[in-house]
XYZ file of C-alpha atoms in Angstrom:
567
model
C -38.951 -49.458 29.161
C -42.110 -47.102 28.339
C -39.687 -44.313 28.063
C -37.578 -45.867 26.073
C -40.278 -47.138 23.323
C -41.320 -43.532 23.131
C -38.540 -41.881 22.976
C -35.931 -44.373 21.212
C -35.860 -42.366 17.926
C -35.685 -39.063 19.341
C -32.659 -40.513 21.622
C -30.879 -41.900 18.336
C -31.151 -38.481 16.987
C -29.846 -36.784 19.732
C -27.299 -39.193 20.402
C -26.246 -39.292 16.250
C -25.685 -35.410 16.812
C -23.822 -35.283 19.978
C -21.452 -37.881 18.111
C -20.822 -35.500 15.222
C -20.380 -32.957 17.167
C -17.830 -34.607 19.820
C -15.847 -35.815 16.608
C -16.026 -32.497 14.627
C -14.360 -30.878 17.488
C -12.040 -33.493 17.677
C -10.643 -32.456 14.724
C -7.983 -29.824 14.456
C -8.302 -27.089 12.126
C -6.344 -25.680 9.555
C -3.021 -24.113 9.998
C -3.140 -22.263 7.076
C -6.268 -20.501 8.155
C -5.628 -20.140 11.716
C -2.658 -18.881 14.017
C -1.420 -21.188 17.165
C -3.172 -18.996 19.543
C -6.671 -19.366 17.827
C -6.628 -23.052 17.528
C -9.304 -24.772 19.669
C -6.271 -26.712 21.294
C -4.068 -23.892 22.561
C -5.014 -23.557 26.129
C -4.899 -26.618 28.348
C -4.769 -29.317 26.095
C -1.221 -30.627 24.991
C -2.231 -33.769 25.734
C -4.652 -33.985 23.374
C -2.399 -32.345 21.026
C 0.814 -35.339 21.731
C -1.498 -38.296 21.449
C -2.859 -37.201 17.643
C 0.343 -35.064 16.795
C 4.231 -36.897 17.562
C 5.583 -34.127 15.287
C 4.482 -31.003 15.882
C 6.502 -29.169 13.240
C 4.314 -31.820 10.623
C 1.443 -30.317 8.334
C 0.043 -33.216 7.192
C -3.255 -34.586 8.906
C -2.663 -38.451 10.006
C -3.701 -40.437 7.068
C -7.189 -41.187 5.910
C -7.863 -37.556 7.549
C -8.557 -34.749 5.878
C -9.751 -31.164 7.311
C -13.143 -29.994 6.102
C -14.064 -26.095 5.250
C -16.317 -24.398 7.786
C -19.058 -22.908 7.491
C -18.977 -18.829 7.098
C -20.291 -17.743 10.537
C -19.987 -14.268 11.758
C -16.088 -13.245 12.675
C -16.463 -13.682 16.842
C -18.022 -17.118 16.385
C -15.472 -18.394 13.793
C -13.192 -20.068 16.602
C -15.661 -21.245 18.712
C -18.751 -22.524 16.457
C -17.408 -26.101 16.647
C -17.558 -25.708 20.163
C -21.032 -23.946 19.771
C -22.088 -27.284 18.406
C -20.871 -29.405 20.957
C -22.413 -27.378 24.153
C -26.080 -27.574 22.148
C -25.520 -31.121 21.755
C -24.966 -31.461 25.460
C -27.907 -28.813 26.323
C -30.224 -30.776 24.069
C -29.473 -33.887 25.728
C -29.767 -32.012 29.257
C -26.071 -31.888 30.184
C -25.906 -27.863 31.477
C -23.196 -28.282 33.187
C -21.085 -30.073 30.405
C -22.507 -27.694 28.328
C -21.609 -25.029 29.904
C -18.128 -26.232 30.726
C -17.271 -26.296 27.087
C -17.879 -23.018 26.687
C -16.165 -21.418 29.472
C -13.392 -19.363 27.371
C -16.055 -18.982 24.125
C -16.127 -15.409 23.813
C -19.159 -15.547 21.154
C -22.770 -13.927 21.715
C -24.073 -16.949 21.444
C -21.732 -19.068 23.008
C -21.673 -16.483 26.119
C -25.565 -16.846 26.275
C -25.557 -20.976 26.034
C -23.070 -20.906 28.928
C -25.159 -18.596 31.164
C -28.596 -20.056 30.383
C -27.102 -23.667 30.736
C -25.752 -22.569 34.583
C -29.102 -21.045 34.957
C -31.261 -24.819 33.732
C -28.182 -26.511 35.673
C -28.930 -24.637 39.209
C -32.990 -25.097 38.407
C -32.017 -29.101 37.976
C -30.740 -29.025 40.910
C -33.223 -26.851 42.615
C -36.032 -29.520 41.251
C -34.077 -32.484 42.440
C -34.100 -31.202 46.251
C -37.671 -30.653 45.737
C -37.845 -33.916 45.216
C -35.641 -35.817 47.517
C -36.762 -33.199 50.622
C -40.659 -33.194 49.778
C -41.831 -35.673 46.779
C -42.576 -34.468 43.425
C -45.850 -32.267 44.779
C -44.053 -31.403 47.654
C -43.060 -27.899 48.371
C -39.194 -26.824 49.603
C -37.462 -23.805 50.549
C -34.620 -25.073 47.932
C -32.995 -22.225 45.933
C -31.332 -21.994 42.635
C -27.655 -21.583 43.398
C -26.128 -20.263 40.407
C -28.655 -16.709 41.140
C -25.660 -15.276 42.458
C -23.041 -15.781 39.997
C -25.056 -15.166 37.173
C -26.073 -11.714 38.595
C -23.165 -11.187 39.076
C -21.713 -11.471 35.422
C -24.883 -10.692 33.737
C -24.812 -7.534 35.734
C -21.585 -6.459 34.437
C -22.396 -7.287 30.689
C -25.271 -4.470 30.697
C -23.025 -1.765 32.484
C -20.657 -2.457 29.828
C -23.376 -2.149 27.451
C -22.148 -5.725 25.640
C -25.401 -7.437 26.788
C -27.841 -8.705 23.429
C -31.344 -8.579 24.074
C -31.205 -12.462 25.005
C -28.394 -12.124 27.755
C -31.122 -9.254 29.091
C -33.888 -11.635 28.870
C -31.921 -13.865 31.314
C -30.728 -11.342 33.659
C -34.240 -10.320 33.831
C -35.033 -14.287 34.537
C -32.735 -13.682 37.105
C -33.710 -10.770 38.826
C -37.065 -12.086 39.090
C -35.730 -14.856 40.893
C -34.381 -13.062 43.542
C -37.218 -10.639 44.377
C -35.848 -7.526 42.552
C -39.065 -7.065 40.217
C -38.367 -3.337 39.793
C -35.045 -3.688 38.088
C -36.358 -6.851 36.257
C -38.868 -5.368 34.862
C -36.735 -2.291 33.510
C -34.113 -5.302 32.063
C -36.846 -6.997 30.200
C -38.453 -4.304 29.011
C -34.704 -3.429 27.438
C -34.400 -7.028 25.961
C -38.344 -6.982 24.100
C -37.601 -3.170 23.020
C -34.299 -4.222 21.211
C -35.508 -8.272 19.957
C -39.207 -7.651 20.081
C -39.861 -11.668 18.922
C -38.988 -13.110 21.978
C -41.955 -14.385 23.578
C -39.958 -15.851 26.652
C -38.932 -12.581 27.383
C -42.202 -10.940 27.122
C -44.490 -13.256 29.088
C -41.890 -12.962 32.012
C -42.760 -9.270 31.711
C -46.265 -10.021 32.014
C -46.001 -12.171 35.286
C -44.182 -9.234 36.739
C -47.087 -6.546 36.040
C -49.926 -7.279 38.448
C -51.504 -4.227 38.403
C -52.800 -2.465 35.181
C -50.652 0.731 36.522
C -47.550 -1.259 36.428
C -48.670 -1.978 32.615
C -49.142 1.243 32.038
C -45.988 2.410 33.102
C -43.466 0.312 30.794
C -42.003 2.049 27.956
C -42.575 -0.072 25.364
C -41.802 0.367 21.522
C -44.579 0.126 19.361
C -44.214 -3.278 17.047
C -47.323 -5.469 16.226
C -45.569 -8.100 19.192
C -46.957 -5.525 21.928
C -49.958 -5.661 20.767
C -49.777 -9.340 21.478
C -47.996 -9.220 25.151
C -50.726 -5.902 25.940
C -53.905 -8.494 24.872
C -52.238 -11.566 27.135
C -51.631 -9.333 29.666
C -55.219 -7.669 30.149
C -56.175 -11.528 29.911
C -54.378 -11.402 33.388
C -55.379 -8.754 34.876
C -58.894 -9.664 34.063
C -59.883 -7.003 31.636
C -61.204 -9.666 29.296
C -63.538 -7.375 26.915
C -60.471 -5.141 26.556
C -58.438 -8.426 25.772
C -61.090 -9.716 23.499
C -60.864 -6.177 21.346
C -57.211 -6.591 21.259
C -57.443 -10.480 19.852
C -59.607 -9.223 17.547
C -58.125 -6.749 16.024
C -54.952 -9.297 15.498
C -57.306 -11.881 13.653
C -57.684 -9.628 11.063
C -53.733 -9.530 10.205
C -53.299 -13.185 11.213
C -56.757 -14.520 9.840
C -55.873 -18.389 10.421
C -54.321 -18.013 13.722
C -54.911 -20.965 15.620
C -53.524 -19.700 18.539
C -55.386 -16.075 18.231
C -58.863 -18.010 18.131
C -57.815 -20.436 21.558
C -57.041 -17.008 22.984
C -60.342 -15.492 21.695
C -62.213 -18.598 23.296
C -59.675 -18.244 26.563
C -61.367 -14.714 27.322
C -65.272 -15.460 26.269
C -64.662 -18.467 28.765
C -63.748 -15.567 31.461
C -66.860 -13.944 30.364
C -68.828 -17.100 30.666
C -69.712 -17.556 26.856
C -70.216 -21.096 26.973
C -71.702 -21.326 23.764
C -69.502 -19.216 21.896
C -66.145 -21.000 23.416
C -67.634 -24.337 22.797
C -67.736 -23.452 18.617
C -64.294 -22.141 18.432
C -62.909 -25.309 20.137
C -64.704 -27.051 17.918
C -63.665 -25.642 14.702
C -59.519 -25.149 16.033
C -60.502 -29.640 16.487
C -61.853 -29.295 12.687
C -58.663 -27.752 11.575
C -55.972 -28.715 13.820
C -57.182 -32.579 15.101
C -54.009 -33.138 17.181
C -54.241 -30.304 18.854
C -53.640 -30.706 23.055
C -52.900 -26.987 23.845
C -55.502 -25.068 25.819
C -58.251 -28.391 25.203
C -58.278 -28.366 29.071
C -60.622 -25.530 29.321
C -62.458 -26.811 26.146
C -63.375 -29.581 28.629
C -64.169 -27.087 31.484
C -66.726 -26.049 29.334
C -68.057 -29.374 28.105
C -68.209 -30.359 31.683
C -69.867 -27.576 33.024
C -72.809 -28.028 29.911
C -72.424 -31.931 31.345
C -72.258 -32.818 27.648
C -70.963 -36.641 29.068
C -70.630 -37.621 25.422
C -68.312 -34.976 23.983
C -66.160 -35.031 26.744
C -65.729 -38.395 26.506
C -64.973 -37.942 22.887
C -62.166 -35.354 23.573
C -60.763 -37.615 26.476
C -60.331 -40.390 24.119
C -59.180 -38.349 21.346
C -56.397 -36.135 23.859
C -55.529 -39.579 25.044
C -54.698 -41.415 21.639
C -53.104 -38.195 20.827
C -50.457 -37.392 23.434
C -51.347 -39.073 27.126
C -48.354 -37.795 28.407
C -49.342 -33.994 28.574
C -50.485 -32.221 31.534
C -53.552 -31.463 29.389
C -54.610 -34.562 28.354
C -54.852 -35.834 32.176
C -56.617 -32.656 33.257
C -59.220 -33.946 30.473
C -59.175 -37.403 31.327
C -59.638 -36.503 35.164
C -62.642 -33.787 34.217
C -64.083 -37.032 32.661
C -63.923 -39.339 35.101
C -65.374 -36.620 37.689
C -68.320 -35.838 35.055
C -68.639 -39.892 35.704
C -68.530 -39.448 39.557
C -65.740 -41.195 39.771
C -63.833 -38.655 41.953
C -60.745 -40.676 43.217
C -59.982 -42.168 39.636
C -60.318 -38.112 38.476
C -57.724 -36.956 41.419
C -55.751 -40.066 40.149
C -55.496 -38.596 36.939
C -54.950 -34.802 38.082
C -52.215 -36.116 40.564
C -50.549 -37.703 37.200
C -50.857 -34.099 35.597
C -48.639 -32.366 38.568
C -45.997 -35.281 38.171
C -45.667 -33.985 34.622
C -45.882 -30.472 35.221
C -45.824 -29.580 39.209
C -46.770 -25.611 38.502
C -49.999 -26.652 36.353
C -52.395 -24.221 38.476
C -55.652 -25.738 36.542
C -55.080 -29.114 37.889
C -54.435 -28.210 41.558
C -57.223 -26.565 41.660
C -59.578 -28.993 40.055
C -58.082 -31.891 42.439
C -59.191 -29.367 45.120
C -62.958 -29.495 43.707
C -62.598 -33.102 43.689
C -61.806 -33.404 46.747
C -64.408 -31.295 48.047
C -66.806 -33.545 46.463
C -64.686 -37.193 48.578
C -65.522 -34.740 51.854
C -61.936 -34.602 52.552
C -61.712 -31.134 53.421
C -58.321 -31.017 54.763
C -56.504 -32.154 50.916
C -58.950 -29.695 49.265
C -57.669 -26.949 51.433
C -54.128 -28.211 50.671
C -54.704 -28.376 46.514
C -56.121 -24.922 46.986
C -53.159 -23.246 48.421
C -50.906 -24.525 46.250
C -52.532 -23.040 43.847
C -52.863 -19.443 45.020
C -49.286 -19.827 45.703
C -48.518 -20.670 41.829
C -50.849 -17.681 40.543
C -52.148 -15.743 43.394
C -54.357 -14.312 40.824
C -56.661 -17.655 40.584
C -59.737 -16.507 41.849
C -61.266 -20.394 41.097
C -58.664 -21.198 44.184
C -59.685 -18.800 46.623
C -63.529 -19.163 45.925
C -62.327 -23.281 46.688
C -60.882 -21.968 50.088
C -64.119 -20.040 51.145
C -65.806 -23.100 50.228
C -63.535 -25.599 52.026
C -63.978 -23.521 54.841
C -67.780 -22.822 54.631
C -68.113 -27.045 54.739
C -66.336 -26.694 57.972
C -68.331 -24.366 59.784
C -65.982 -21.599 59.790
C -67.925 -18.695 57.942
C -65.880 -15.998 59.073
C -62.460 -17.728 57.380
C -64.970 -18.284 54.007
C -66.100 -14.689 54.165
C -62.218 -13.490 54.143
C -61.194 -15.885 51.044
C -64.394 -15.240 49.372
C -63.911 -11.397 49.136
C -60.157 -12.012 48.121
C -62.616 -14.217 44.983
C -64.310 -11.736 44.650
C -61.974 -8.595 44.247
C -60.582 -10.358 41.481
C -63.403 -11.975 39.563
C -66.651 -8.943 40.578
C -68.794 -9.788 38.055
C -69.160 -13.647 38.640
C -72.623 -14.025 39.968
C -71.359 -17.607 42.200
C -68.697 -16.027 44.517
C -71.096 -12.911 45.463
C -73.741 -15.783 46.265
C -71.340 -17.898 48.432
C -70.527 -14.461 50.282
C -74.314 -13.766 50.887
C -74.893 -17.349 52.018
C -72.264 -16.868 54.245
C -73.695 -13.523 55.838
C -77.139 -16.239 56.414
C -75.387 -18.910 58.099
C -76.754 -18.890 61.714
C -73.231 -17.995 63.244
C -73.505 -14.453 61.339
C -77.566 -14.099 60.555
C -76.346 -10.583 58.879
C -78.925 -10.302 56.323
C -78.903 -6.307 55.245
C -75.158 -7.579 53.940
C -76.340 -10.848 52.446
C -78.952 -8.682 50.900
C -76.680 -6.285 49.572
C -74.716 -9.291 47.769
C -77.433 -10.989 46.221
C -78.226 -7.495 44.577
C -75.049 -7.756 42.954
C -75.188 -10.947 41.842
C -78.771 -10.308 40.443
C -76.625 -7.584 38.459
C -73.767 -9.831 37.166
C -76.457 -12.460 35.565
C -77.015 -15.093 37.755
C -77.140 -17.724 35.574
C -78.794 -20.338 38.391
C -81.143 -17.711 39.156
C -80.665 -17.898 42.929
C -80.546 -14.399 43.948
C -83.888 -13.200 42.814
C -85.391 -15.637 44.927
C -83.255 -15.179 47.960
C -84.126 -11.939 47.883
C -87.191 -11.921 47.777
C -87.125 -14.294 50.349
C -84.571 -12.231 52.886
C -86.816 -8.988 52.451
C -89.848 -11.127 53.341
C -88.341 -12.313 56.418
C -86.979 -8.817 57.664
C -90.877 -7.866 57.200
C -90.691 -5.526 53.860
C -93.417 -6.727 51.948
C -92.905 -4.325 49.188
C -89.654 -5.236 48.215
C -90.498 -9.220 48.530
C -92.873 -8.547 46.025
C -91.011 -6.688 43.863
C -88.361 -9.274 43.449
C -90.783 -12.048 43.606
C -92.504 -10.713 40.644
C -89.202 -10.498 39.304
C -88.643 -14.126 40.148
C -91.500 -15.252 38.467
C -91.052 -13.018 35.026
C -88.043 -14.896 34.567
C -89.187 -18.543 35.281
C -92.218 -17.709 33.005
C -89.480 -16.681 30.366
C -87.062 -19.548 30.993
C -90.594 -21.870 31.367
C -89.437 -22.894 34.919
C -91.576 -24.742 36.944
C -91.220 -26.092 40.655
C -91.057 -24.839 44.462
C -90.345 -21.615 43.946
C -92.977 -20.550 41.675
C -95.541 -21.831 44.114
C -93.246 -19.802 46.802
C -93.998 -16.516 44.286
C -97.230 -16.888 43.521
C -98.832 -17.992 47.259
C -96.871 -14.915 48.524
C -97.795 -12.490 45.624
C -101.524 -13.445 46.343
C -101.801 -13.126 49.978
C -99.670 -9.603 49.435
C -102.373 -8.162 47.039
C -104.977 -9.259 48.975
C -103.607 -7.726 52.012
C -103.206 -4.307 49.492
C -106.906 -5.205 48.649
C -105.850 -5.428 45.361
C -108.338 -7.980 44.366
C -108.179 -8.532 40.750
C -104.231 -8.874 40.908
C -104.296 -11.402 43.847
C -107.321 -13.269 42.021
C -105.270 -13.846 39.039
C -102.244 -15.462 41.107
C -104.650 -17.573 43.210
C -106.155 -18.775 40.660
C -102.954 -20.487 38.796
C -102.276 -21.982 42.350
C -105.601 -23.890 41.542
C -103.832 -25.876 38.707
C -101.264 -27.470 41.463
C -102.629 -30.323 43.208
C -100.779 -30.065 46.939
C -102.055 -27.943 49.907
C -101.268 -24.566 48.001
C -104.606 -25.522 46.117
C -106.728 -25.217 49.240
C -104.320 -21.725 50.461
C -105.632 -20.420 47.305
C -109.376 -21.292 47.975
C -108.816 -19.851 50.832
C -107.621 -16.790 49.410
C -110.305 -16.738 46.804
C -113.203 -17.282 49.422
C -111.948 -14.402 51.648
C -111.920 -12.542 48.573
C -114.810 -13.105 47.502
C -116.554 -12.424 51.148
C -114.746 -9.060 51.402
C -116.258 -8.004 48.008
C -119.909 -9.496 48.116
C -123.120 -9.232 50.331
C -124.114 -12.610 49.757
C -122.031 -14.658 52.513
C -123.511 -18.026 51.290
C -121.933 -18.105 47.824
C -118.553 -19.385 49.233
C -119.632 -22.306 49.621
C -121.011 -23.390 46.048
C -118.142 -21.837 44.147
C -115.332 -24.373 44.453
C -116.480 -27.407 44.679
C -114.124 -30.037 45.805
């Protein structure tokens, strides 16, 4: 009934259509125009023919009909445009195979490419339904697309011929990819961009089948201002996000008002963890486009990882009122409910999300945090590998694994997917911190290689500012004094700067005292002991300590310890 509400007008229109079309085929066309062994009638239909036509010598139409002039179309579609019409009415509404049965002796370009692309959507129907009846609509199934074959096959043929357009190559490429033969689909859709450069379709299947920048490298593209769009996606990809940023940028100043340029813009200063600057783009693309669904997802990553509760509830609402039905909006919705702790209404939500749109990596992956945060280990594991088998690429996934797996004890499984996190995201600070932690864990206790990755996370701005710490920490404990208190000064520049207070100062400062003392640097270790005298716990009396021993080693008057702090 829901369904119906929603989509009653669109139905009528679709349904009005498919009526006109049906009925303009029905009708016969003109003799005068057309020979016996054009007319749409001539093969296997005399039937059709007796029941409207008892004389077939007549020329007259049966009364109250009258024939109607056609359209000029180009002189291989003139015969079959009628049918044309029909076979999109039937695609529109679904029906590949009728559509595709209408068109079987159409001999058109685009009547040959309707046919093949409707076999194609009719075997991935099919393919979907079996997912479905073997496994459940998340469920995964070894079910294949059977009309691969046969469309090979034929497509195959049209481009030895050389009679294949640039769309036909698009879906032999489609094909191709299909089947496992990326080589030769890649060299096929290469063909179809260089001779119809406009169709996107055809050039993001390109970039799912370049995984390495080498690969990228190696197409022979034609220069048009499209590449420039499919080489700035594709670095996206491969995770070259400055050099996708330059590229973005460089189209915004052809196509100033580009909504989509600025989501892509705020797509790779997310990947470079520009909170602030993603969170004003999303904000003005809202200010011009207020119905806008497309890419708010991440725009609620962001909000959520800021915890700004009350703009993320805003957008939830506002995705909601707009289009609830998107994968999008219940990615939102769920990122709002887990904001709210409310973890099994948020995998409620991102469950709803993979109904819509099973292949919607963001929203495995997310259930998988969720369900890290329930404890159930065993579904977050699950979420996570769907999604590395969607986009192997997802580095958010395999960082989820190492985690999943760390929870369970298992560091030498978390170390594996952790490095696979970390080959393809380097410079995010988290992953080489999970890794070090890892190389702590009492199973492994290899700190020179926990060490080494909290150094790089230091370098790839640890925005939690856990590695300084840990550093100094691990270098204490393996007995190098030097470098502790190196990195604890370090520590405590930057909670000075960032006006930090809590354990960890007291950490720096106790052990930067007792070091400078021990280097009978007085006056340095003096001026850390005597900020611990501000706290009010037991470092207070550590520092007195400090400051009496100080004090002894310096002066020849032993009973002035006793008068200068008074309690």
């Amino acid at each position: 009934m829901s369904f119906g509400l929603r989509f009653g007008s669109s139905v009528i229109v679709v349904s009005t259509l498919l009526l006109n079309a049906e009925q303009l085929v029905g009708i016969e066309q003109d003799p005068a125009k057309f020979t016996p062994s054009n007319t749409r009638f001539q093969r296997g239909s005399s039937s059709i023919r007796r029941r409207f036509h008892t004389n077939e010598g007549c020329s007259t139409p049966i009364t109250g009909l009258s024939y109607v002039s056609t359209p000029v179309m180009e002189e291989d579609e003139v015969v079959d445009g009628d049918f044309y019409l029909l076979a999109k009415s039937y695609f529109d509404c679904r029906e590949y195979n009728r559509a595709a049965h209408v068109l079987r002796e159409q001999n058109g370009k685009k009547s040959v490419f309707l046919r093949l692309y409707a076999l194609y959507l009719a075997g991935e129907k099919r393919k979907e339904e079996e997912v479905v009846e073997l496994e459940g609509s998340l469920g995964k199934s070894d079910a294949v697309n059977q009309e691969l074959v046969s469309l090979e096959r034929e497509l195959s043929t049209l481009r030895k011929n050389g009679t294949a357009d640039p769309f036909e190559l698009y879906l032999y490429g489609l094909v191709l990819k299909q089947k496992g033969s990326e080589n030769l689909a890649r060299t096929v859709l290469v063909e179809s961009v260089n001779s119809y450069p406009w169709n996107w379709s055809a050039w993001s299947e390109l970039q799912s089948l370049c995984t390495t920048i080498d690969i990228l490298n190696s197409l022979n593209l034609n220069n048009h201002w499209m590449k420039d769009f499919f080489l700035a996606s594709a670095y996206q990809e491969l995770r070259m996000h400055n050099e996708s940023l330059a590229k973005y940028e460089n189209l915004q100043a052809t196509f100033s008002f580009s909504n989509y340029i600025q989501a892509q813009i705020a797509k790779a200063q997310y990947s470079l963890r520009e909170f602030d600057q993603v969170e004003a783009i999303f904000e003005e693309l809202l200010r011009n486009d207020p119905y806008r669904v497309e890419d708010m997802d991440m725009y609620s990553n962001v909000l959520y990882a800021k915890e700004c509760f009350s703009a993320l509830s805003y957008l939830a609402h506002r995705v909601f009122m707009t289009d609830k039905y998107r994968p999008e909006s219940c990615c939102i919705i769920g990122n709002y409910y887990s904001l709210k702790g409310q973890h099994e209404k948020s995998v409620v939500y991102f469950r709803r999300a993979l109904k819509l749109n099973k292949n919607y990596l963001s929203a495995w992956t997310l259930m998988g945090h969720e369900f890290v945060e329930m404890k159930n280990i065993p579904a977050a594991i699950d979420a996570y590998r769907r999604a590395v088998d969607i986009n192997s690429c997802d580095y958010r996934a395999w960082y989820g694994l190492g985690q999943a797996y760390e929870m369970m004890g298992m560091p030498f499984y978390a170390l594996h997917y952790f490095k696979k996190a970390v080959f393809l995201q380097p410079n995010d600070s988290r992953v080489w911190i999970a890794m070090a932690q890892c190389f702590e864990s009492e199973q492994l206790r290899m700190l020179e290689e926990a060490i080494k990755c909290y150094r790089r996370a230091a370098n790839c701005n640890d925005r939690e500012a856990i590695a300084l710490h840990q550093l100094a920490k691990l270098h204490s404990e393996l007995g190098q004094s030097e470098e502790a208190a190196f990195y604890y000064k370090k520590d405590l520049e930057r909670m000075e700067a960032e006006e930090r207070e809590g354990p960890n100062m007291v950490e720096a400062l106790l052990f930067l005292a007792t070091y400078y003392k021990a280097q009978k640097k007085f006056d340095e270790a003096e001026v850390y002991c005597t900020r611990l005298l501000d706290y009010t716990g037991p470092e207070k009396e550590t520092a007195k300590d400090l400051l009496r021993g100080m004090r002894l080693a310096q002066s020849s008057f032993p009973s002035m310890d006793v008068e200068l702090f008074p309690p």
